[in-house]
Amino acid sequence: MRKTPQSSGEKIVKDIERAMRKHYSSEEKIRIVLDGLRGEDSIAELCRREGISQGIYYKWSLDFVKAGKRRLTGDTARAANTDVVKELRREAKDLKAGAG
């Protein structure tokens, strides 16, 4: 099937629709995802109420989980490199060296 070039009128309509789309802040996205996780309403109802597609909701939900996982993994790595941990490792090494 061959695509025909968009007429200038169609292009104008698409540009207007694109410009009128609502842009959600990260706080709004988090609120919507958390509302969905609470399960008080179905995802379909939540999406209708918020004016988004279910695909967008699930994308935000996946992004939310991935960001949380990255953050928690980062915190673990950072905690393992604190001065206290380094000092404990040094003491353990010294104790092993003295016992051997």
PDB file of C-alpha atoms in Angstrom:
ATOM      1  CA  MET A   1       0.000   0.000   0.000  1.00  0.00           C
ATOM      2  CA  ARG A   2       1.394   3.341  -1.018  1.00  0.00           C
ATOM      3  CA  LYS A   3       1.265   6.380   1.233  1.00  0.00           C
ATOM      4  CA  THR A   4       0.166   9.652  -0.253  1.00  0.00           C
ATOM      5  CA  PRO A   5       1.837  12.836   0.874  1.00  0.00           C
ATOM      6  CA  GLN A   6      -0.080  14.713   3.536  1.00  0.00           C
ATOM      7  CA  SER A   7      -2.033  17.665   2.291  1.00  0.00           C
ATOM      8  CA  SER A   8      -1.133  21.003   3.815  1.00  0.00           C
ATOM      9  CA  GLY A   9      -4.500  21.040   5.631  1.00  0.00           C
ATOM     10  CA  GLU A  10      -3.812  17.662   7.262  1.00  0.00           C
ATOM     11  CA  LYS A  11      -0.361  18.826   8.303  1.00  0.00           C
ATOM     12  CA  ILE A  12      -1.804  21.965   9.887  1.00  0.00           C
ATOM     13  CA  VAL A  13      -4.384  19.931  11.824  1.00  0.00           C
ATOM     14  CA  LYS A  14      -1.666  17.517  13.053  1.00  0.00           C
ATOM     15  CA  ASP A  15       0.538  20.439  14.133  1.00  0.00           C
ATOM     16  CA  ILE A  16      -2.359  22.016  16.047  1.00  0.00           C
ATOM     17  CA  GLU A  17      -3.222  18.706  17.747  1.00  0.00           C
ATOM     18  CA  ARG A  18       0.423  18.209  18.707  1.00  0.00           C
ATOM     19  CA  ALA A  19       0.666  21.723  20.147  1.00  0.00           C
ATOM     20  CA  MET A  20      -2.565  21.294  22.161  1.00  0.00           C
ATOM     21  CA  ARG A  21      -1.501  18.042  23.847  1.00  0.00           C
ATOM     22  CA  LYS A  22      -1.229  18.256  27.579  1.00  0.00           C
ATOM     23  CA  HIS A  23       2.285  17.897  28.928  1.00  0.00           C
ATOM     24  CA  TYR A  24       2.416  16.133  32.277  1.00  0.00           C
ATOM     25  CA  SER A  25       4.990  17.029  34.910  1.00  0.00           C
ATOM     26  CA  SER A  26       6.890  14.229  36.604  1.00  0.00           C
ATOM     27  CA  GLU A  27       4.817  14.856  39.766  1.00  0.00           C
ATOM     28  CA  GLU A  28       1.582  14.397  37.805  1.00  0.00           C
ATOM     29  CA  LYS A  29       2.895  11.184  36.226  1.00  0.00           C
ATOM     30  CA  ILE A  30       3.879   9.809  39.647  1.00  0.00           C
ATOM     31  CA  ARG A  31       0.463  10.707  41.079  1.00  0.00           C
ATOM     32  CA  ILE A  32      -1.323   8.943  38.223  1.00  0.00           C
ATOM     33  CA  VAL A  33       0.872   5.823  38.458  1.00  0.00           C
ATOM     34  CA  LEU A  34       0.375   5.650  42.230  1.00  0.00           C
ATOM     35  CA  ASP A  35      -3.398   6.029  41.750  1.00  0.00           C
ATOM     36  CA  GLY A  36      -3.258   3.046  39.418  1.00  0.00           C
ATOM     37  CA  LEU A  37      -1.215   1.012  41.887  1.00  0.00           C
ATOM     38  CA  ARG A  38      -3.745   1.715  44.650  1.00  0.00           C
ATOM     39  CA  GLY A  39      -6.311  -0.144  42.562  1.00  0.00           C
ATOM     40  CA  GLU A  40      -9.312   1.904  43.694  1.00  0.00           C
ATOM     41  CA  ASP A  41     -10.416   2.259  40.058  1.00  0.00           C
ATOM     42  CA  SER A  42      -9.608   0.187  37.007  1.00  0.00           C
ATOM     43  CA  ILE A  43      -6.705   1.354  34.870  1.00  0.00           C
ATOM     44  CA  ALA A  44      -9.172   1.997  32.043  1.00  0.00           C
ATOM     45  CA  GLU A  45     -11.276   4.282  34.289  1.00  0.00           C
ATOM     46  CA  LEU A  46      -8.192   6.073  35.628  1.00  0.00           C
ATOM     47  CA  CYS A  47      -6.926   6.688  32.097  1.00  0.00           C
ATOM     48  CA  ARG A  48     -10.316   8.008  30.940  1.00  0.00           C
ATOM     49  CA  ARG A  49     -10.472  10.354  33.918  1.00  0.00           C
ATOM     50  CA  GLU A  50      -6.916  11.614  33.338  1.00  0.00           C
ATOM     51  CA  GLY A  51      -7.283  11.840  29.559  1.00  0.00           C
ATOM     52  CA  ILE A  52      -4.424   9.481  28.715  1.00  0.00           C
ATOM     53  CA  SER A  53      -4.216   6.191  26.867  1.00  0.00           C
ATOM     54  CA  GLN A  54      -3.617   2.962  28.745  1.00  0.00           C
ATOM     55  CA  GLY A  55      -0.400   2.545  26.750  1.00  0.00           C
ATOM     56  CA  ILE A  56       0.896   5.835  28.173  1.00  0.00           C
ATOM     57  CA  TYR A  57      -0.090   4.766  31.705  1.00  0.00           C
ATOM     58  CA  TYR A  58       1.771   1.452  31.382  1.00  0.00           C
ATOM     59  CA  LYS A  59       4.835   3.208  29.919  1.00  0.00           C
ATOM     60  CA  TRP A  60       4.902   5.628  32.861  1.00  0.00           C
ATOM     61  CA  SER A  61       4.371   2.721  35.252  1.00  0.00           C
ATOM     62  CA  LEU A  62       7.315   0.823  33.760  1.00  0.00           C
ATOM     63  CA  ASP A  63       9.493   3.959  33.847  1.00  0.00           C
ATOM     64  CA  PHE A  64       8.506   4.472  37.498  1.00  0.00           C
ATOM     65  CA  VAL A  65       9.523   0.933  38.462  1.00  0.00           C
ATOM     66  CA  LYS A  66      12.789   1.100  36.496  1.00  0.00           C
ATOM     67  CA  ALA A  67      13.705   4.429  38.118  1.00  0.00           C
ATOM     68  CA  GLY A  68      12.997   3.013  41.570  1.00  0.00           C
ATOM     69  CA  LYS A  69      15.114  -0.040  40.846  1.00  0.00           C
ATOM     70  CA  ARG A  70      18.008   2.111  39.583  1.00  0.00           C
ATOM     71  CA  ARG A  71      17.760   4.314  42.650  1.00  0.00           C
ATOM     72  CA  LEU A  72      17.727   1.408  45.079  1.00  0.00           C
ATOM     73  CA  THR A  73      20.622  -0.274  43.304  1.00  0.00           C
ATOM     74  CA  GLY A  74      22.546   3.004  43.356  1.00  0.00           C
ATOM     75  CA  ASP A  75      21.902   3.455  47.075  1.00  0.00           C
ATOM     76  CA  THR A  76      23.255  -0.035  47.787  1.00  0.00           C
ATOM     77  CA  ALA A  77      26.398   0.616  45.781  1.00  0.00           C
ATOM     78  CA  ARG A  78      26.894   3.994  47.436  1.00  0.00           C
ATOM     79  CA  ALA A  79      26.337   2.555  50.926  1.00  0.00           C
ATOM     80  CA  ALA A  80      28.965  -0.117  50.283  1.00  0.00           C
ATOM     81  CA  ASN A  81      31.552   2.587  49.639  1.00  0.00           C
ATOM     82  CA  THR A  82      31.005   4.705  52.728  1.00  0.00           C
ATOM     83  CA  ASP A  83      33.915   5.444  55.064  1.00  0.00           C
ATOM     84  CA  VAL A  84      32.404   3.226  57.780  1.00  0.00           C
ATOM     85  CA  VAL A  85      32.279   0.228  55.449  1.00  0.00           C
ATOM     86  CA  LYS A  86      35.835   0.904  54.269  1.00  0.00           C
ATOM     87  CA  GLU A  87      37.040   1.072  57.876  1.00  0.00           C
ATOM     88  CA  LEU A  88      35.293  -2.201  58.753  1.00  0.00           C
ATOM     89  CA  ARG A  89      36.866  -3.895  55.748  1.00  0.00           C
ATOM     90  CA  ARG A  90      40.296  -2.605  56.791  1.00  0.00           C
ATOM     91  CA  GLU A  91      39.774  -3.927  60.350  1.00  0.00           C
ATOM     92  CA  ALA A  92      38.652  -7.321  59.020  1.00  0.00           C
ATOM     93  CA  LYS A  93      41.720  -7.489  56.774  1.00  0.00           C
ATOM     94  CA  ASP A  94      44.004  -6.594  59.706  1.00  0.00           C
ATOM     95  CA  LEU A  95      42.358  -9.237  61.906  1.00  0.00           C
ATOM     96  CA  LYS A  96      42.793 -11.887  59.210  1.00  0.00           C
ATOM     97  CA  ALA A  97      46.428 -10.909  58.714  1.00  0.00           C
ATOM     98  CA  GLY A  98      47.088 -11.105  62.495  1.00  0.00           C
ATOM     99  CA  ALA A  99      45.361 -14.479  62.860  1.00  0.00           C
ATOM    100  CA  GLY A 100      47.279 -16.114  59.987  1.00  0.00           C
TER     101      GLY A 100
END
